[in-house]
Structure formats: structure tokens, C-alpha cells
């Protein structure tokens, strides 16, 4: 069962500096079951607590916390804070300058679209256990032969991943700048298309092609 409570005082909910204080706040509290919680188009705080929960922030500057279990969090539009908590969670990158923290477990940070406004920050990405998941229909490529193509489903091939400030050749579609933590996508590597910043990760990670999964 899911309990929904509307709060009119910021003193009754956790402080979240990343989210502008706009009243009223609507709080959604899950329980130990597997909850599916759709918030509102306003400023929401959504707590899944126990169970394998699906939390959807929709519009508004939201805070989503999965808690225990293997949860799926989607902040929706605007500037959201997503915290997976314990478990193997899936955090979906949407429009807005979002802040995402996977927490414990093997977490997936999923991009369903390449046409996203804003740049999201993944605070605790672990090269040992976490992955970036890209939708192949959105992250299509333009190889040197000039055709439109799609990356195969599964782990990104090593030849398509590069560590540096910019792509190294025409086959480098994903580039991680270890000095800044910036993660880039480029449809044609060193070709004429603009390299797109898709997320900011911690700097100095030992990332490899195994951290990028195509779905």
C-alpha cells in the first residue's frame, strides 16, 4: 500500500539544497511492498522505502529516494535529485540538470534519449560495478562510410570507447575525460558533428568500454 501525504511546511521534510524551495511540497511514502508511485507536476518528495519500487517524478523539481530494494527512478522534466539507495537500481536521466546517486549495489544510469536539455551529474559512479545504458535508437551513429547505423545491443565495443579530452578517431563514439569527469557522445567521432556532453561523472575513474551498455 502507498500512503500519500501533503505537507505545507519545509520543516517537516528533509532539506535538499539542490532543489529550490517552492511550497507546498507533496510527499509520497511507499512501504515494504513493490510500489509504483507517480508523483505530480509540482515539487514532490517520493520515498520508496522497502521493496522493488518504480518512482516517477513527472514535472517539477523533485526528490526521489528508492531506499531498500532494486528500484527504478525517473525524475521526469525539470531539476531533480535521484538517490537509489541500497540494491541494484536503475536511474533514468531525463530533462533538466539532475543529480543522481546510485548508492550501494550495481546501478544502471539509463539514457532513453539523446535529445535532453541540461546536463546531469552522477555523483558516485563506480567503474567496478555501475554501467551507463544508452538506447541504440537514439544514440545512432554515422560511421566513416557515410551511412546511418546502430550500435549492437550489449557492451560497447572497445574500439568505440576513448579516454581523453575529445574523440581520438572516427570510431570513438563515447569519450570519457578522466581529468574533468565529462562523458561525451559523438555520432561520428572526429567527424564534423558536434561532440555532445551527456553527463558529468567523478573524475579519475578507471572506466572502460565495459561500463557502457547499448540497449
mmCIF file of C-alpha atoms in Angstrom:
data_model
loop_
_atom_site.group_PDB
_atom_site.id
_atom_site.type_symbol
_atom_site.label_atom_id
_atom_site.label_comp_id
_atom_site.label_asym_id
_atom_site.label_seq_id
_atom_site.Cartn_x
_atom_site.Cartn_y
_atom_site.Cartn_z
ATOM 1 C CA UNK A 1 0.000 0.000 0.000
ATOM 2 C CA UNK A 2 1.194 3.547 -0.773
ATOM 3 C CA UNK A 3 0.409 6.460 1.547
ATOM 4 C CA UNK A 4 0.243 9.994 0.125
ATOM 5 C CA UNK A 5 0.571 12.999 2.423
ATOM 6 C CA UNK A 6 0.622 16.682 1.507
ATOM 7 C CA UNK A 7 2.977 18.805 3.622
ATOM 8 C CA UNK A 8 2.840 22.601 3.805
ATOM 9 C CA UNK A 9 5.919 23.231 5.969
ATOM 10 C CA UNK A 10 9.501 22.663 4.832
ATOM 11 C CA UNK A 11 10.455 21.895 8.437
ATOM 12 C CA UNK A 12 8.598 18.584 8.140
ATOM 13 C CA UNK A 13 10.577 17.225 5.172
ATOM 14 C CA UNK A 14 14.313 16.645 4.581
ATOM 15 C CA UNK A 15 16.305 19.647 3.387
ATOM 16 C CA UNK A 16 17.514 19.261 -0.210
ATOM 17 C CA UNK A 17 19.777 22.205 -1.125
ATOM 18 C CA UNK A 18 19.853 21.217 -4.805
ATOM 19 C CA UNK A 19 16.099 21.816 -5.170
ATOM 20 C CA UNK A 20 14.695 25.362 -4.975
ATOM 21 C CA UNK A 21 12.229 25.734 -2.086
ATOM 22 C CA UNK A 22 8.789 26.120 -3.644
ATOM 23 C CA UNK A 23 5.772 25.382 -1.426
ATOM 24 C CA UNK A 24 3.712 23.359 -0.994
ATOM 25 C CA UNK A 25 5.652 20.099 -1.052
ATOM 26 C CA UNK A 26 3.804 16.851 -1.692
ATOM 27 C CA UNK A 27 5.315 13.778 -0.029
ATOM 28 C CA UNK A 28 4.732 10.220 -1.218
ATOM 29 C CA UNK A 29 5.728 7.417 1.152
ATOM 30 C CA UNK A 30 5.946 3.816 -0.003
ATOM 31 C CA UNK A 31 6.065 0.760 2.227
ATOM 32 C CA UNK A 32 7.704 -2.677 2.215
ATOM 33 C CA UNK A 33 5.804 -3.780 -0.914
ATOM 34 C CA UNK A 34 6.786 -3.182 -4.551
ATOM 35 C CA UNK A 35 5.299 0.274 -5.050
ATOM 36 C CA UNK A 36 4.592 2.144 -8.282
ATOM 37 C CA UNK A 37 4.347 5.831 -7.394
ATOM 38 C CA UNK A 38 3.529 8.555 -9.910
ATOM 39 C CA UNK A 39 4.065 11.974 -8.350
ATOM 40 C CA UNK A 40 2.577 15.283 -9.507
ATOM 41 C CA UNK A 41 3.696 18.100 -11.798
ATOM 42 C CA UNK A 42 4.677 20.136 -8.733
ATOM 43 C CA UNK A 43 7.534 19.801 -6.241
ATOM 44 C CA UNK A 44 7.427 16.282 -4.831
ATOM 45 C CA UNK A 45 9.419 14.192 -2.390
ATOM 46 C CA UNK A 46 8.984 10.494 -3.140
ATOM 47 C CA UNK A 47 10.316 7.777 -0.836
ATOM 48 C CA UNK A 48 10.022 4.165 -1.949
ATOM 49 C CA UNK A 49 11.355 2.650 1.284
ATOM 50 C CA UNK A 50 11.286 -1.194 1.112
ATOM 51 C CA UNK A 51 10.501 -3.316 -1.937
ATOM 52 C CA UNK A 52 11.417 -3.017 -5.604
ATOM 53 C CA UNK A 53 9.818 0.328 -6.386
ATOM 54 C CA UNK A 54 9.138 2.373 -9.507
ATOM 55 C CA UNK A 55 9.164 6.112 -8.746
ATOM 56 C CA UNK A 56 8.152 8.692 -11.358
ATOM 57 C CA UNK A 57 8.648 12.349 -10.519
ATOM 58 C CA UNK A 58 6.967 13.745 -13.662
ATOM 59 C CA UNK A 59 7.330 17.550 -13.956
ATOM 60 C CA UNK A 60 8.612 19.759 -11.159
ATOM 61 C CA UNK A 61 11.816 19.832 -9.129
ATOM 62 C CA UNK A 62 11.591 16.519 -7.300
ATOM 63 C CA UNK A 63 13.471 14.402 -4.796
ATOM 64 C CA UNK A 64 13.205 10.630 -5.370
ATOM 65 C CA UNK A 65 14.697 8.119 -2.935
ATOM 66 C CA UNK A 66 14.406 4.421 -3.646
ATOM 67 C CA UNK A 67 15.523 3.070 -0.274
ATOM 68 C CA UNK A 68 15.995 -0.689 0.013
ATOM 69 C CA UNK A 69 15.332 -2.991 -2.939
ATOM 70 C CA UNK A 70 16.050 -2.832 -6.662
ATOM 71 C CA UNK A 71 14.328 0.386 -7.674
ATOM 72 C CA UNK A 72 13.679 2.337 -10.861
ATOM 73 C CA UNK A 73 13.711 6.141 -10.538
ATOM 74 C CA UNK A 74 12.711 8.636 -13.234
ATOM 75 C CA UNK A 75 12.662 12.285 -12.228
ATOM 76 C CA UNK A 76 10.964 13.484 -15.414
ATOM 77 C CA UNK A 77 11.316 17.086 -16.532
ATOM 78 C CA UNK A 78 12.967 19.901 -14.545
ATOM 79 C CA UNK A 79 15.802 19.681 -11.993
ATOM 80 C CA UNK A 80 15.602 16.545 -9.868
ATOM 81 C CA UNK A 81 17.624 14.711 -7.231
ATOM 82 C CA UNK A 82 17.569 10.899 -7.556
ATOM 83 C CA UNK A 83 19.012 8.604 -4.874
ATOM 84 C CA UNK A 84 18.829 4.889 -5.491
ATOM 85 C CA UNK A 85 19.813 3.704 -2.014
ATOM 86 C CA UNK A 86 20.533 0.051 -1.342
ATOM 87 C CA UNK A 87 20.071 -2.508 -4.091
ATOM 88 C CA UNK A 88 20.712 -2.678 -7.820
ATOM 89 C CA UNK A 89 18.876 0.400 -9.041
ATOM 90 C CA UNK A 90 18.071 1.954 -12.404
ATOM 91 C CA UNK A 91 18.200 5.760 -12.513
ATOM 92 C CA UNK A 92 16.818 7.329 -15.677
ATOM 93 C CA UNK A 93 18.367 10.536 -16.983
ATOM 94 C CA UNK A 94 15.682 12.990 -18.151
ATOM 95 C CA UNK A 95 15.441 16.694 -18.987
ATOM 96 C CA UNK A 96 16.975 19.125 -16.526
ATOM 97 C CA UNK A 97 20.189 19.454 -14.556
ATOM 98 C CA UNK A 98 19.634 16.380 -12.406
ATOM 99 C CA UNK A 99 21.799 14.953 -9.634
ATOM 100 C CA UNK A 100 21.904 11.160 -9.478
ATOM 101 C CA UNK A 101 23.389 8.972 -6.744
ATOM 102 C CA UNK A 102 23.137 5.228 -7.194
ATOM 103 C CA UNK A 103 24.116 4.209 -3.675
ATOM 104 C CA UNK A 104 25.088 0.624 -2.874
ATOM 105 C CA UNK A 105 24.712 -2.170 -5.398
ATOM 106 C CA UNK A 106 25.248 -2.469 -9.137
ATOM 107 C CA UNK A 107 23.428 0.502 -10.600
ATOM 108 C CA UNK A 108 22.339 1.395 -14.121
ATOM 109 C CA UNK A 109 22.204 5.025 -15.261
ATOM 110 C CA UNK A 110 19.918 4.948 -18.288
ATOM 111 C CA UNK A 111 19.595 7.394 -21.178
ATOM 112 C CA UNK A 112 16.378 6.881 -23.148
ATOM 113 C CA UNK A 113 17.017 9.934 -25.313
ATOM 114 C CA UNK A 114 19.993 11.838 -26.638
ATOM 115 C CA UNK A 115 17.854 14.978 -27.003
ATOM 116 C CA UNK A 116 17.944 16.027 -23.362
ATOM 117 C CA UNK A 117 18.062 19.604 -22.122
ATOM 118 C CA UNK A 118 20.524 20.203 -19.322
ATOM 119 C CA UNK A 119 23.443 18.133 -18.061
ATOM 120 C CA UNK A 120 23.063 15.585 -15.301
ATOM 121 C CA UNK A 121 25.684 14.805 -12.660
ATOM 122 C CA UNK A 122 26.255 11.238 -11.480
ATOM 123 C CA UNK A 123 27.883 11.666 -8.085
ATOM 124 C CA UNK A 124 29.063 8.154 -7.233
ATOM 125 C CA UNK A 125 29.567 6.249 -10.486
ATOM 126 C CA UNK A 126 31.729 3.177 -9.861
ATOM 127 C CA UNK A 127 33.747 1.794 -12.766
ATOM 128 C CA UNK A 128 33.887 -1.529 -10.904
ATOM 129 C CA UNK A 129 30.153 -2.181 -10.811
ATOM 130 C CA UNK A 130 27.987 0.501 -12.475
ATOM 131 C CA UNK A 131 27.042 0.991 -16.134
ATOM 132 C CA UNK A 132 25.771 3.705 -18.448
ATOM 133 C CA UNK A 133 22.911 2.379 -20.609
ATOM 134 C CA UNK A 134 22.178 4.013 -23.970
ATOM 135 C CA UNK A 135 19.132 3.483 -26.184
ATOM 136 C CA UNK A 136 20.536 2.478 -29.592
ATOM 137 C CA UNK A 137 17.611 4.010 -31.469
ATOM 138 C CA UNK A 138 18.514 7.409 -30.002
ATOM 139 C CA UNK A 139 22.303 7.098 -29.944
ATOM 140 C CA UNK A 140 22.635 6.122 -33.590
ATOM 141 C CA UNK A 141 25.979 6.644 -35.276
ATOM 142 C CA UNK A 142 27.417 7.954 -38.541
ATOM 143 C CA UNK A 143 30.403 5.711 -39.374
ATOM 144 C CA UNK A 144 33.112 6.738 -41.863
ATOM 145 C CA UNK A 145 31.255 5.102 -44.776
ATOM 146 C CA UNK A 146 28.630 7.841 -44.507
ATOM 147 C CA UNK A 147 25.626 5.668 -43.660
ATOM 148 C CA UNK A 148 23.376 5.809 -40.606
ATOM 149 C CA UNK A 149 23.999 2.823 -38.357
ATOM 150 C CA UNK A 150 23.141 1.478 -34.908
ATOM 151 C CA UNK A 151 25.477 0.090 -32.296
ATOM 152 C CA UNK A 152 24.922 -3.599 -31.453
ATOM 153 C CA UNK A 153 22.980 -4.437 -28.304
ATOM 154 C CA UNK A 154 25.263 -5.330 -25.393
ATOM 155 C CA UNK A 155 28.538 -3.926 -24.120
ATOM 156 C CA UNK A 156 30.109 -1.236 -26.244
ATOM 157 C CA UNK A 157 32.991 -2.480 -28.387
ATOM 158 C CA UNK A 158 36.408 -1.397 -27.128
ATOM 159 C CA UNK A 159 37.208 0.412 -30.382
ATOM 160 C CA UNK A 160 34.265 2.759 -29.835
ATOM 161 C CA UNK A 161 35.364 3.940 -26.375
ATOM 162 C CA UNK A 162 38.071 6.528 -25.765
ATOM 163 C CA UNK A 163 39.611 8.230 -22.743
ATOM 164 C CA UNK A 164 40.700 11.783 -23.408
ATOM 165 C CA UNK A 165 39.529 15.351 -23.847
ATOM 166 C CA UNK A 166 37.986 14.598 -27.260
ATOM 167 C CA UNK A 167 37.436 11.608 -29.576
ATOM 168 C CA UNK A 168 40.669 10.138 -30.890
ATOM 169 C CA UNK A 169 39.390 8.839 -34.234
ATOM 170 C CA UNK A 170 36.269 8.461 -36.343
ATOM 171 C CA UNK A 171 35.155 5.324 -34.459
ATOM 172 C CA UNK A 172 35.239 6.877 -30.977
ATOM 173 C CA UNK A 173 31.564 7.384 -30.170
ATOM 174 C CA UNK A 174 31.868 7.552 -26.374
ATOM 175 C CA UNK A 175 34.647 9.567 -24.731
ATOM 176 C CA UNK A 176 35.384 9.911 -21.025
ATOM 177 C CA UNK A 177 37.596 12.779 -19.894
ATOM 178 C CA UNK A 178 39.291 11.401 -16.779
ATOM 179 C CA UNK A 179 40.580 14.858 -15.846
ATOM 180 C CA UNK A 180 37.155 16.506 -15.663
ATOM 181 C CA UNK A 181 34.743 13.559 -15.387
ATOM 182 C CA UNK A 182 32.865 14.667 -18.515
ATOM 183 C CA UNK A 183 31.235 11.908 -20.584
ATOM 184 C CA UNK A 184 30.694 12.675 -24.274
ATOM 185 C CA UNK A 185 28.789 11.165 -27.177
ATOM 186 C CA UNK A 186 29.762 11.866 -30.771
ATOM 187 C CA UNK A 187 27.892 10.329 -33.707
ATOM 188 C CA UNK A 188 30.923 10.402 -35.994
ATOM 189 C CA UNK A 189 33.953 10.524 -33.702
ATOM 190 C CA UNK A 190 36.373 13.058 -35.125
ATOM 191 C CA UNK A 191 34.000 13.967 -37.976
ATOM 192 C CA UNK A 192 32.006 17.146 -38.414
ATOM 193 C CA UNK A 193 29.260 16.554 -35.853
ATOM 194 C CA UNK A 194 29.457 18.357 -32.524
ATOM 195 C CA UNK A 195 30.619 16.301 -29.557
ATOM 196 C CA UNK A 196 27.780 16.233 -27.011
ATOM 197 C CA UNK A 197 28.296 16.304 -23.250
ATOM 198 C CA UNK A 198 25.772 13.797 -21.875
ATOM 199 C CA UNK A 199 26.750 13.578 -18.186
ATOM 200 C CA UNK A 200 29.284 14.620 -15.584
ATOM 201 C CA UNK A 201 30.865 11.749 -13.642
ATOM 202 C CA UNK A 202 33.531 11.728 -10.945
ATOM 203 C CA UNK A 203 36.979 12.392 -12.380
ATOM 204 C CA UNK A 204 39.809 9.861 -12.375
ATOM 205 C CA UNK A 205 37.674 6.762 -12.935
ATOM 206 C CA UNK A 206 39.188 3.634 -14.485
ATOM 207 C CA UNK A 207 36.354 3.449 -16.991
ATOM 208 C CA UNK A 208 36.393 1.014 -19.904
ATOM 209 C CA UNK A 209 34.026 0.053 -22.707
ATOM 210 C CA UNK A 210 32.506 -2.484 -20.300
ATOM 211 C CA UNK A 211 30.874 0.424 -18.408
ATOM 212 C CA UNK A 212 28.803 1.344 -21.476
ATOM 213 C CA UNK A 213 25.852 -0.863 -22.433
ATOM 214 C CA UNK A 214 23.702 -0.471 -25.549
ATOM 215 C CA UNK A 215 20.047 -1.464 -25.269
#
